[in-house]
Amino acid sequence: MDEKDLSHFAERAARWGADYRAGLGERPVRPPLEPGAVARQVAPVPPETGEAMETILADFERVIVPGMTHWQHPRFFAYFPANAAPASVVAEILVAAMGAQCMLWQTSPAATELEVVVTDWLRQALGLPDGFSGVLQDSASTATLAAVLTMRERALGFTGNRTGLADRPALRVYASREVHSSVDKAVWIAGIGEDNLVKLPSGGPSRAVDAAALEAAIVADRDAGRLPAGIVSCVGGTSVGGTDDVAAVADVAARHGLYLHVDAAWAGSAMICPEFRTFWTGVERADSVVVNPHKWLGAQFECSAHFLRDPESLVRTLAIRPEYLKTRGRDGVVNFSEWSVPLGRRFRALKLWFLIRAHGLEGLRSIIRDHVRWAAALADGIATDPAFELVTPPMLSLFSFRYRAPANVDPDRFTLDLVEAVNRDGRVYLTQTAVDGRAAIRFQAGAFGTTEADVLSVHAVVGEVAARLAAEIAAGGR
Ligand SMILES: *Cc1c(COP(=O)(O)O)cnc(C)c1O
């Protein structure tokens, strides 16, 4: 295939994509496959001579598509959503065609300047004060790594990158038990070490970090000669939506001069609705905030918005300027590669620009409000059904529940078997989590294609599969 065939095959790919999405509801959400089933169908050695695009596309449909989990499916209720709204897909096609590397202003001026403007649109949409500057990272994990590296460098007077961490007091980072594993990974990679990530108890209906315990831990560490560096606060934890009192955490951070990073990777998108902003009251006092438009907001993966109150400390941590990367005579322009761990960067701003313009903020708000309302209705139905038990109440569109296990059956085992049976059934897709040490089924509504009927169907589908599973157990079939 060469340039002259691009138009033909790109049009076919676009048409295939539209048909695929129109027919998603008829497919099982997760493919009923055993590991290895796809790899077995792919040639184990690469071809020496080029193959026809027709053959390659046919193999894509035959081998690859049946092995996909369909994240745009209307009944995808697992993990968090990864919405790719049609407008953002179109933008990604254009970005793929241009194939630009957007590391410096001069390597794609429009990409850099649009990123500055569109992250500021998003800042306004989320109700963050001006003074926050935005950058689009590939993922929240990268944004949090950048934040942890910045905490480390700030605590070390910006000498850690040069001298390393040997012979330093132990750096300490604080978070609740509800934070995402990306925080653990960030402290590994930053050389701080998992033993120095202090996980504090959380409690109350919102599973907020215990601010008094947080402060006590910081004081005890200082007294013991350790070096507190920063706090990661959680708004909408991945398991069941655990949410800190950010204002209380910001008070502690301010009293002890610590860097505060707020992880609102999933829940942040809902902050375009003013009524949900009470979930992160105090966020304006954070040093950095991460929100993933690639989850609930509809910007195709990957698109993670990282907001900074003082980008200078991030740039001091991450900018490396060898001679060949300097853009002479253009002082004052933003070079976003200095704001992130990788040097190379994709043009991520275009899809956010297309998305926000195509839907308007009101359009996006109404999608998110529907999801929250429908999830609440499903949770109500489950809570009042004696066969079920609501485990954690809805945080936005996320809650957890159980089907009551038959007598003499280990309830955790039953819950995990039920999740697997539901996902093999394929009508809906859910995941499990652990709540206070016990297995629970986790539900979130967030797919752009979902409807109220799709959301409410979870009650009947899980009830039916659970009754079948219980009958099999009673019959001694398992
Ligand atoms: C999804 C999620 C992450 C990780 O996001 P990536 O963009 O996949 O790295 C981090 N924190 C929270 C709270 C999340 O929900």
Short mmCIF file of C-alpha atoms and ligand atoms in Angstrom, two decimals:
data_model
loop_
_atom_site.label_atom_id
_atom_site.label_comp_id
_atom_site.label_asym_id
_atom_site.label_seq_id
_atom_site.Cartn_x
_atom_site.Cartn_y
_atom_site.Cartn_z
CA MET A 1 0.00 0.00 0.00
CA ASP A 2 1.28 3.48 -0.80
CA GLU A 3 0.07 7.09 -0.57
CA LYS A 4 -2.24 6.82 -3.58
CA ASP A 5 -4.27 4.06 -1.84
CA LEU A 6 -4.71 6.01 1.38
CA SER A 7 -7.97 7.64 0.41
CA HIS A 8 -9.60 4.34 -0.58
CA PHE A 9 -8.61 2.40 2.52
CA ALA A 10 -9.11 5.30 4.91
CA GLU A 11 -12.66 5.68 3.62
CA ARG A 12 -13.23 1.96 4.06
CA ALA A 13 -11.83 2.09 7.58
CA ALA A 14 -14.08 5.03 8.45
CA ARG A 15 -17.13 3.24 7.05
CA TRP A 16 -16.20 0.06 8.92
CA GLY A 17 -15.87 2.10 12.14
CA ALA A 18 -19.31 3.67 11.74
CA ASP A 19 -20.94 0.27 11.05
CA TYR A 20 -19.08 -1.30 13.96
CA ARG A 21 -20.35 1.32 16.36
CA ALA A 22 -23.90 1.13 15.06
CA GLY A 23 -23.96 -2.63 15.69
CA LEU A 24 -22.20 -2.70 19.04
CA GLY A 25 -25.31 -3.48 21.10
CA GLU A 26 -25.64 -6.87 19.38
CA ARG A 27 -22.16 -8.04 20.38
CA PRO A 28 -21.17 -9.58 23.72
CA VAL A 29 -19.40 -6.80 25.64
CA ARG A 30 -16.46 -9.04 26.53
CA PRO A 31 -15.45 -11.83 24.12
CA PRO A 32 -15.98 -15.35 25.50
CA LEU A 33 -12.39 -16.42 24.82
CA GLU A 34 -9.64 -18.38 26.52
CA PRO A 35 -6.15 -16.83 26.73
CA GLY A 36 -4.11 -17.57 23.60
CA ALA A 37 -7.13 -17.84 21.29
CA VAL A 38 -6.17 -14.74 19.28
CA ALA A 39 -2.38 -15.22 19.24
CA ARG A 40 -2.85 -18.72 17.78
CA GLN A 41 -4.45 -17.16 14.69
CA VAL A 42 -1.66 -14.67 13.99
CA ALA A 43 1.35 -15.69 11.88
CA PRO A 44 4.27 -16.34 14.25
CA VAL A 45 6.85 -14.87 11.83
CA PRO A 46 6.69 -11.56 9.93
CA PRO A 47 6.20 -11.59 6.15
CA GLU A 48 9.27 -10.94 3.96
CA THR A 49 7.22 -9.38 1.18
CA GLY A 50 4.30 -6.99 1.37
CA GLU A 51 0.75 -8.34 1.54
CA ALA A 52 -2.38 -6.89 -0.01
CA MET A 53 -4.34 -4.48 2.17
CA GLU A 54 -7.47 -6.49 1.30
CA THR A 55 -5.95 -9.54 3.00
CA ILE A 56 -4.83 -7.54 6.02
CA LEU A 57 -8.25 -5.95 6.47
CA ALA A 58 -9.99 -9.29 6.11
CA ASP A 59 -7.76 -10.73 8.84
CA PHE A 60 -8.53 -7.73 11.03
CA GLU A 61 -12.23 -8.54 10.83
CA ARG A 62 -11.75 -12.31 11.19
CA VAL A 63 -9.05 -12.47 13.89
CA ILE A 64 -8.96 -9.20 15.78
CA VAL A 65 -12.51 -7.88 16.11
CA PRO A 66 -13.95 -11.06 17.72
CA GLY A 67 -11.16 -10.81 20.30
CA MET A 68 -11.93 -7.25 21.36
CA THR A 69 -13.67 -6.10 24.52
CA HIS A 70 -16.01 -3.39 23.30
CA TRP A 71 -15.39 -0.27 25.36
CA GLN A 72 -17.88 1.83 23.37
CA HIS A 73 -20.60 -0.77 24.01
CA PRO A 74 -23.79 0.69 25.55
CA ARG A 75 -23.70 -1.93 28.35
CA PHE A 76 -20.04 -1.51 29.32
CA PHE A 77 -20.28 -0.96 33.09
CA ALA A 78 -16.83 -2.23 34.14
CA TYR A 79 -13.77 -0.23 35.28
CA PHE A 80 -14.32 3.35 34.16
CA PRO A 81 -15.49 4.39 30.70
CA ALA A 82 -13.07 5.20 27.87
CA ASN A 83 -15.44 7.18 25.72
CA ALA A 84 -14.43 8.06 22.18
CA ALA A 85 -17.17 10.43 21.07
CA PRO A 86 -17.54 10.53 17.25
CA ALA A 87 -16.20 14.10 17.05
CA SER A 88 -13.03 13.04 18.86
CA VAL A 89 -12.64 10.02 16.58
CA VAL A 90 -12.74 12.30 13.53
CA ALA A 91 -10.10 14.53 15.12
CA GLU A 92 -7.91 11.47 15.78
CA ILE A 93 -8.17 10.43 12.13
CA LEU A 94 -6.93 13.87 11.11
CA VAL A 95 -4.14 13.72 13.70
CA ALA A 96 -3.10 10.27 12.45
CA ALA A 97 -3.00 11.56 8.88
CA MET A 98 -0.78 14.52 9.81
CA GLY A 99 1.47 12.34 11.95
CA ALA A 100 3.06 15.30 13.73
CA GLN A 101 5.39 15.14 16.71
CA CYS A 102 4.42 17.95 19.07
CA MET A 103 7.26 18.10 21.57
CA LEU A 104 8.23 21.77 21.07
CA TRP A 105 6.36 24.87 19.94
CA GLN A 106 8.24 24.89 16.66
CA THR A 107 7.65 21.20 15.94
CA SER A 108 3.92 22.02 15.58
CA PRO A 109 2.99 25.57 16.60
CA ALA A 110 -0.75 24.95 16.18
CA ALA A 111 -0.66 21.87 18.42
CA THR A 112 1.08 23.77 21.21
CA GLU A 113 -1.09 26.87 20.95
CA LEU A 114 -4.33 24.89 20.72
CA GLU A 115 -3.27 22.88 23.79
CA VAL A 116 -2.80 26.12 25.75
CA VAL A 117 -6.23 27.42 24.70
CA VAL A 118 -8.20 24.18 25.01
CA THR A 119 -6.80 23.22 28.42
CA ASP A 120 -7.88 26.70 29.50
CA TRP A 121 -11.38 26.00 28.10
CA LEU A 122 -11.43 22.86 30.19
CA ARG A 123 -10.17 24.75 33.26
CA GLN A 124 -13.07 27.18 32.90
CA ALA A 125 -15.52 24.33 32.30
CA LEU A 126 -14.39 22.58 35.51
CA GLY A 127 -14.64 25.77 37.56
CA LEU A 128 -10.92 25.87 38.41
CA PRO A 129 -9.68 29.42 39.07
CA ASP A 130 -7.56 31.17 36.48
CA GLY A 131 -3.94 30.92 37.44
CA PHE A 132 -4.06 27.16 36.82
CA SER A 133 -2.22 26.22 33.61
CA GLY A 134 -2.99 22.98 31.80
CA VAL A 135 -1.05 20.38 29.84
CA LEU A 136 -2.34 17.19 28.21
CA GLN A 137 -0.47 14.12 29.40
CA ASP A 138 -0.94 10.64 28.01
CA SER A 139 -2.45 9.29 31.22
CA ALA A 140 -3.25 10.15 34.80
CA SER A 141 -0.46 7.80 35.82
CA THR A 142 2.02 10.05 34.01
CA ALA A 143 0.52 13.20 35.51
CA THR A 144 0.75 11.71 39.00
CA LEU A 145 4.33 10.57 38.36
CA ALA A 146 5.19 14.12 37.28
CA ALA A 147 3.53 15.44 40.46
CA VAL A 148 5.44 13.02 42.69
CA LEU A 149 8.72 13.91 40.98
CA THR A 150 7.91 17.59 41.54
CA MET A 151 7.16 16.95 45.22
CA ARG A 152 10.48 15.16 45.54
CA GLU A 153 12.47 17.92 43.83
CA ARG A 154 10.73 20.68 45.78
CA ALA A 155 11.47 18.91 49.06
CA LEU A 156 15.14 18.51 48.01
CA GLY A 157 15.57 22.11 46.85
CA PHE A 158 15.67 20.88 43.23
CA THR A 159 18.90 18.94 43.73
CA GLY A 160 17.62 15.34 43.49
CA ASN A 161 17.86 15.05 39.71
CA ARG A 162 21.54 16.00 39.90
CA THR A 163 22.78 14.17 42.97
CA GLY A 164 20.37 11.25 43.32
CA LEU A 165 18.75 10.14 46.55
CA ALA A 166 21.62 8.42 48.35
CA ASP A 167 22.42 9.79 51.83
CA ARG A 168 19.18 11.77 51.98
CA PRO A 169 16.59 11.52 54.69
CA ALA A 170 13.67 9.31 53.66
CA LEU A 171 11.21 11.29 51.55
CA ARG A 172 7.58 10.73 52.55
CA VAL A 173 4.39 10.93 50.48
CA TYR A 174 0.92 10.68 52.06
CA ALA A 175 -2.39 9.41 50.69
CA SER A 176 -5.50 7.57 51.80
CA ARG A 177 -6.00 3.85 51.23
CA GLU A 178 -8.47 4.73 48.47
CA VAL A 179 -5.90 6.13 46.02
CA HIS A 180 -5.17 4.49 42.69
CA SER A 181 -2.21 2.12 42.24
CA SER A 182 -0.61 4.75 39.97
CA VAL A 183 0.40 6.58 43.18
CA ASP A 184 2.27 3.48 44.41
CA LYS A 185 3.94 3.15 41.04
CA ALA A 186 4.91 6.83 40.99
CA VAL A 187 6.73 6.52 44.33
CA TRP A 188 8.52 3.40 43.06
CA ILE A 189 9.71 5.16 39.91
CA ALA A 190 10.58 8.39 41.72
CA GLY A 191 12.99 6.40 43.89
CA ILE A 192 11.02 7.27 47.05
CA GLY A 193 10.10 3.66 47.72
CA GLU A 194 6.79 2.08 48.59
CA ASP A 195 7.64 1.96 52.30
CA ASN A 196 7.67 5.76 52.23
CA LEU A 197 4.17 6.05 50.77
CA VAL A 198 2.17 6.50 53.95
CA LYS A 199 -1.35 5.13 53.39
CA LEU A 200 -3.70 6.61 55.94
CA PRO A 201 -7.06 5.31 57.10
CA SER A 202 -10.17 6.62 55.42
CA GLY A 203 -13.67 6.63 56.79
CA GLY A 204 -17.18 8.00 56.83
CA PRO A 205 -19.67 7.61 54.02
CA SER A 206 -17.31 9.21 51.50
CA ARG A 207 -14.24 7.23 52.66
CA ALA A 208 -12.30 10.45 53.16
CA VAL A 209 -8.78 10.38 54.51
CA ASP A 210 -8.58 10.99 58.27
CA ALA A 211 -7.08 14.51 58.27
CA ALA A 212 -6.01 14.30 61.92
CA ALA A 213 -4.17 11.02 61.25
CA LEU A 214 -2.59 12.64 58.19
CA GLU A 215 -1.29 15.55 60.22
CA ALA A 216 -0.07 13.28 63.02
CA ALA A 217 1.86 11.16 60.51
CA ILE A 218 3.56 14.22 59.05
CA VAL A 219 4.56 15.52 62.48
CA ALA A 220 5.85 12.10 63.57
CA ASP A 221 7.90 11.78 60.38
CA ARG A 222 9.47 15.23 60.85
CA ASP A 223 10.28 14.38 64.46
CA ALA A 224 11.93 11.15 63.29
CA GLY A 225 14.16 13.05 60.83
CA ARG A 226 12.26 12.04 57.69
CA LEU A 227 11.40 14.49 54.92
CA PRO A 228 7.68 14.94 54.17
CA ALA A 229 7.34 15.86 50.47
CA GLY A 230 3.69 15.92 49.52
CA ILE A 231 0.15 14.60 49.66
CA VAL A 232 -1.94 12.90 46.98
CA SER A 233 -5.63 13.49 47.59
CA CYS A 234 -8.29 11.33 46.05
CA VAL A 235 -11.58 12.54 44.53
CA GLY A 236 -13.54 9.57 43.19
CA GLY A 237 -11.31 6.60 44.01
CA THR A 238 -11.25 3.76 41.52
CA SER A 239 -12.66 1.06 43.79
CA VAL A 240 -15.86 2.64 45.14
CA GLY A 241 -15.36 6.38 44.62
CA GLY A 242 -13.60 7.25 47.89
CA THR A 243 -13.36 11.03 48.14
CA ASP A 244 -11.27 13.13 50.50
CA ASP A 245 -12.31 16.40 52.07
CA VAL A 246 -9.87 18.31 49.85
CA ALA A 247 -10.25 21.52 51.86
CA ALA A 248 -9.24 19.71 55.07
CA VAL A 249 -6.28 18.09 53.30
CA ALA A 250 -5.28 21.46 51.81
CA ASP A 251 -5.26 22.93 55.34
CA VAL A 252 -2.81 20.25 56.44
CA ALA A 253 -0.67 20.70 53.32
CA ALA A 254 -0.54 24.46 53.89
CA ARG A 255 0.36 24.15 57.57
CA HIS A 256 3.30 21.90 56.72
CA GLY A 257 4.37 23.47 53.44
CA LEU A 258 3.67 20.28 51.48
CA TYR A 259 2.86 19.90 47.80
CA LEU A 260 -0.75 18.79 47.19
CA HIS A 261 -1.76 16.78 44.12
CA VAL A 262 -5.45 15.95 43.59
CA ASP A 263 -6.27 12.78 41.62
CA ALA A 264 -9.74 13.23 40.11
CA ALA A 265 -8.94 11.16 37.03
CA TRP A 266 -12.48 9.78 36.68
CA ALA A 267 -14.71 12.06 38.78
CA GLY A 268 -13.12 15.24 37.47
CA SER A 269 -15.12 15.15 34.24
CA ALA A 270 -18.34 15.52 36.27
CA MET A 271 -17.08 18.87 37.59
CA ILE A 272 -18.29 20.48 34.37
CA CYS A 273 -21.64 20.29 36.23
CA PRO A 274 -21.55 22.96 38.95
CA GLU A 275 -23.77 20.90 41.28
CA PHE A 276 -21.08 18.20 41.61
CA ARG A 277 -18.24 20.58 42.53
CA THR A 278 -18.90 20.14 46.24
CA PHE A 279 -17.08 16.81 45.82
CA TRP A 280 -13.82 18.70 45.42
CA THR A 281 -14.34 21.85 47.47
CA GLY A 282 -10.87 23.21 48.23
CA VAL A 283 -9.36 22.00 44.95
CA GLU A 284 -8.38 25.58 44.11
CA ARG A 285 -5.71 25.28 46.80
CA ALA A 286 -4.05 22.22 45.21
CA ASP A 287 -0.67 22.53 43.51
CA SER A 288 -1.78 20.18 40.75
CA VAL A 289 -4.93 18.36 39.66
CA VAL A 290 -5.42 15.54 37.17
CA VAL A 291 -8.68 14.94 35.27
CA ASN A 292 -8.99 12.40 32.44
CA PRO A 293 -11.17 13.65 29.57
CA HIS A 294 -10.43 10.23 28.07
CA LYS A 295 -12.64 8.57 30.65
CA TRP A 296 -16.09 10.09 31.11
CA LEU A 297 -15.88 13.28 29.03
CA GLY A 298 -15.61 11.60 25.62
CA ALA A 299 -12.13 12.51 24.34
CA GLN A 300 -10.60 9.42 22.81
CA PHE A 301 -7.83 7.78 24.81
CA GLU A 302 -5.32 9.08 25.53
CA CYS A 303 -6.11 12.56 26.88
CA SER A 304 -5.30 13.35 30.50
CA ALA A 305 -5.54 16.98 31.63
CA HIS A 306 -2.97 18.00 34.23
CA PHE A 307 -3.52 21.44 35.82
CA LEU A 308 -0.76 23.27 37.66
CA ARG A 309 -0.89 26.28 39.91
CA ASP A 310 2.83 26.89 39.39
CA PRO A 311 4.11 25.17 36.24
CA GLU A 312 7.58 26.53 37.02
CA SER A 313 8.27 23.88 39.68
CA LEU A 314 7.16 21.14 37.25
CA VAL A 315 9.35 22.56 34.48
CA ARG A 316 12.30 22.86 36.85
CA THR A 317 11.79 19.17 37.62
CA LEU A 318 11.31 17.87 34.09
CA ALA A 319 12.93 20.24 31.59
CA ILE A 320 16.13 19.00 30.07
CA ARG A 321 17.50 21.25 27.38
CA PRO A 322 20.29 19.86 25.26
CA GLU A 323 21.51 22.11 22.47
CA TYR A 324 19.60 20.34 19.71
CA LEU A 325 16.25 20.92 21.42
CA LYS A 326 16.65 24.66 21.92
CA THR A 327 14.40 26.90 19.87
CA ARG A 328 16.57 29.93 19.51
CA GLY A 329 15.15 33.41 19.62
CA ARG A 330 11.74 32.25 20.70
CA ASP A 331 12.00 32.66 24.44
CA GLY A 332 8.69 32.69 26.17
CA VAL A 333 6.97 30.04 24.07
CA VAL A 334 5.72 26.91 25.77
CA ASN A 335 7.54 23.69 24.96
CA PHE A 336 5.22 21.10 26.43
CA SER A 337 7.83 18.34 26.41
CA GLU A 338 9.28 20.23 29.39
CA TRP A 339 6.03 19.56 31.26
CA SER A 340 6.02 15.78 30.90
CA VAL A 341 8.15 12.68 31.36
CA PRO A 342 8.29 11.56 27.69
CA LEU A 343 9.91 13.86 25.14
CA GLY A 344 7.68 12.99 22.19
CA ARG A 345 4.04 13.94 22.31
CA ARG A 346 0.98 13.39 20.17
CA PHE A 347 -1.35 16.19 19.10
CA ARG A 348 -3.94 15.57 21.82
CA ALA A 349 -5.62 18.95 21.90
CA LEU A 350 -7.42 18.59 18.59
CA LYS A 351 -9.86 15.94 19.80
CA LEU A 352 -10.70 17.95 22.89
CA TRP A 353 -11.36 21.01 20.72
CA PHE A 354 -13.58 19.01 18.34
CA LEU A 355 -15.38 17.33 21.25
CA ILE A 356 -16.18 20.48 23.21
CA ARG A 357 -17.28 22.36 20.10
CA ALA A 358 -19.40 19.52 18.73
CA HIS A 359 -21.30 18.89 21.97
CA GLY A 360 -21.03 22.20 23.76
CA LEU A 361 -20.62 22.10 27.51
CA GLU A 362 -24.39 21.81 27.97
CA GLY A 363 -24.44 18.73 25.76
CA LEU A 364 -21.65 17.09 27.76
CA ARG A 365 -23.25 18.05 31.08
CA SER A 366 -26.55 16.46 30.13
CA ILE A 367 -24.82 13.15 29.25
CA ILE A 368 -23.08 13.03 32.64
CA ARG A 369 -26.22 14.05 34.54
CA ASP A 370 -28.18 11.26 32.85
CA HIS A 371 -25.56 8.69 33.89
CA VAL A 372 -25.64 9.86 37.50
CA ARG A 373 -29.45 9.81 37.61
CA TRP A 374 -29.76 6.37 35.97
CA ALA A 375 -27.10 4.87 38.26
CA ALA A 376 -29.04 6.18 41.28
CA ALA A 377 -32.24 4.58 39.95
CA LEU A 378 -30.47 1.24 39.48
CA ALA A 379 -28.95 1.45 42.97
CA ASP A 380 -32.43 2.16 44.42
CA GLY A 381 -33.87 -0.88 42.67
CA ILE A 382 -31.07 -3.10 43.95
CA ALA A 383 -31.25 -1.71 47.48
CA THR A 384 -34.95 -2.56 47.77
CA ASP A 385 -34.64 -6.07 46.28
CA PRO A 386 -34.19 -8.59 49.13
CA ALA A 387 -32.10 -10.86 46.85
CA PHE A 388 -29.48 -8.10 46.65
CA GLU A 389 -27.48 -5.95 49.02
CA LEU A 390 -26.18 -2.44 48.26
CA VAL A 391 -22.60 -2.33 49.58
CA THR A 392 -21.54 1.27 48.87
CA PRO A 393 -23.95 4.04 47.84
CA PRO A 394 -23.54 5.88 44.54
CA MET A 395 -20.66 8.34 44.25
CA LEU A 396 -21.74 10.08 41.02
CA SER A 397 -22.46 7.05 38.79
CA LEU A 398 -20.38 4.46 40.71
CA PHE A 399 -21.63 2.04 43.38
CA SER A 400 -21.10 -1.53 44.56
CA PHE A 401 -23.48 -4.32 45.48
CA ARG A 402 -23.82 -8.06 46.08
CA TYR A 403 -26.31 -10.79 45.34
CA ARG A 404 -26.95 -12.67 48.57
CA ALA A 405 -25.11 -15.97 48.36
CA PRO A 406 -27.00 -19.22 49.04
CA ALA A 407 -26.54 -20.66 52.54
CA ASN A 408 -23.38 -22.76 52.98
CA VAL A 409 -21.64 -21.00 50.06
CA ASP A 410 -18.66 -18.76 50.67
CA PRO A 411 -20.04 -15.29 49.84
CA ASP A 412 -16.80 -13.94 48.36
CA ARG A 413 -16.40 -16.98 46.16
CA PHE A 414 -20.02 -16.64 45.04
CA THR A 415 -19.58 -12.94 44.21
CA LEU A 416 -16.44 -13.58 42.14
CA ASP A 417 -18.04 -16.55 40.33
CA LEU A 418 -21.10 -14.42 39.66
CA VAL A 419 -19.06 -11.61 38.07
CA GLU A 420 -17.35 -14.15 35.81
CA ALA A 421 -20.68 -15.77 34.90
CA VAL A 422 -22.24 -12.38 34.11
CA ASN A 423 -19.31 -11.43 31.89
CA ARG A 424 -19.38 -14.78 30.09
CA ASP A 425 -23.09 -14.21 29.47
CA GLY A 426 -21.96 -11.07 27.63
CA ARG A 427 -25.08 -8.88 27.87
CA VAL A 428 -23.43 -6.56 30.37
CA TYR A 429 -19.85 -6.16 31.57
CA LEU A 430 -19.05 -5.53 35.26
CA THR A 431 -15.97 -5.87 37.46
CA GLN A 432 -15.41 -6.89 41.05
CA THR A 433 -13.73 -4.99 43.84
CA ALA A 434 -12.97 -5.48 47.52
CA VAL A 435 -14.80 -3.36 50.08
CA ASP A 436 -13.44 -3.61 53.62
CA GLY A 437 -11.88 -6.94 52.75
CA ARG A 438 -14.97 -8.51 51.17
CA ALA A 439 -15.75 -9.05 47.50
CA ALA A 440 -18.40 -6.84 45.88
CA ILE A 441 -19.67 -6.21 42.38
CA ARG A 442 -18.74 -2.80 41.07
CA PHE A 443 -20.98 -0.84 38.72
CA GLN A 444 -20.47 2.45 36.92
CA ALA A 445 -22.51 4.07 34.18
CA GLY A 446 -20.52 6.24 31.79
CA ALA A 447 -20.56 4.97 28.20
CA PHE A 448 -21.80 7.68 25.84
CA GLY A 449 -23.97 5.11 24.05
CA THR A 450 -25.73 3.85 27.17
CA THR A 451 -29.45 4.43 27.76
CA GLU A 452 -31.60 4.35 30.87
CA ALA A 453 -32.91 0.92 29.78
CA ASP A 454 -29.33 -0.38 29.40
CA VAL A 455 -28.45 0.77 32.91
CA LEU A 456 -31.61 -0.60 34.51
CA SER A 457 -31.15 -3.95 32.71
CA VAL A 458 -28.25 -4.76 35.05
CA HIS A 459 -30.67 -5.59 37.89
CA ALA A 460 -32.51 -8.28 35.90
CA VAL A 461 -29.45 -9.67 34.10
CA VAL A 462 -27.43 -10.11 37.30
CA GLY A 463 -30.48 -11.51 39.13
CA GLU A 464 -31.08 -14.06 36.37
CA VAL A 465 -27.45 -15.19 36.10
CA ALA A 466 -27.18 -15.36 39.91
CA ALA A 467 -30.29 -17.51 40.21
CA ARG A 468 -28.88 -19.86 37.56
CA LEU A 469 -25.54 -20.03 39.37
CA ALA A 470 -27.25 -20.72 42.71
CA ALA A 471 -29.34 -23.48 41.11
CA GLU A 472 -26.20 -25.09 39.68
CA ILE A 473 -24.58 -25.02 43.09
CA ALA A 474 -27.67 -26.51 44.73
CA ALA A 475 -27.71 -29.27 42.11
CA GLY A 476 -24.10 -30.04 42.99
CA GLY A 477 -22.95 -28.99 39.53
CA ARG A 478 -20.15 -26.85 40.94
C1 LIG B 1 -8.22 5.64 35.97
C2 LIG B 1 -7.60 6.26 37.13
C3 LIG B 1 -6.22 6.48 37.17
C4 LIG B 1 -5.30 6.01 36.07
O1 LIG B 1 -5.58 6.63 34.88
P1 LIG B 1 -4.69 6.39 33.58
O2 LIG B 1 -5.02 7.56 32.73
O3 LIG B 1 -5.14 5.08 33.01
O4 LIG B 1 -3.28 6.35 34.00
C5 LIG B 1 -5.71 7.14 38.25
N1 LIG B 1 -6.49 7.54 39.26
C6 LIG B 1 -7.82 7.34 39.27
C7 LIG B 1 -8.64 7.83 40.42
C8 LIG B 1 -8.42 6.70 38.20
O5 LIG B 1 -9.74 6.49 38.19
#
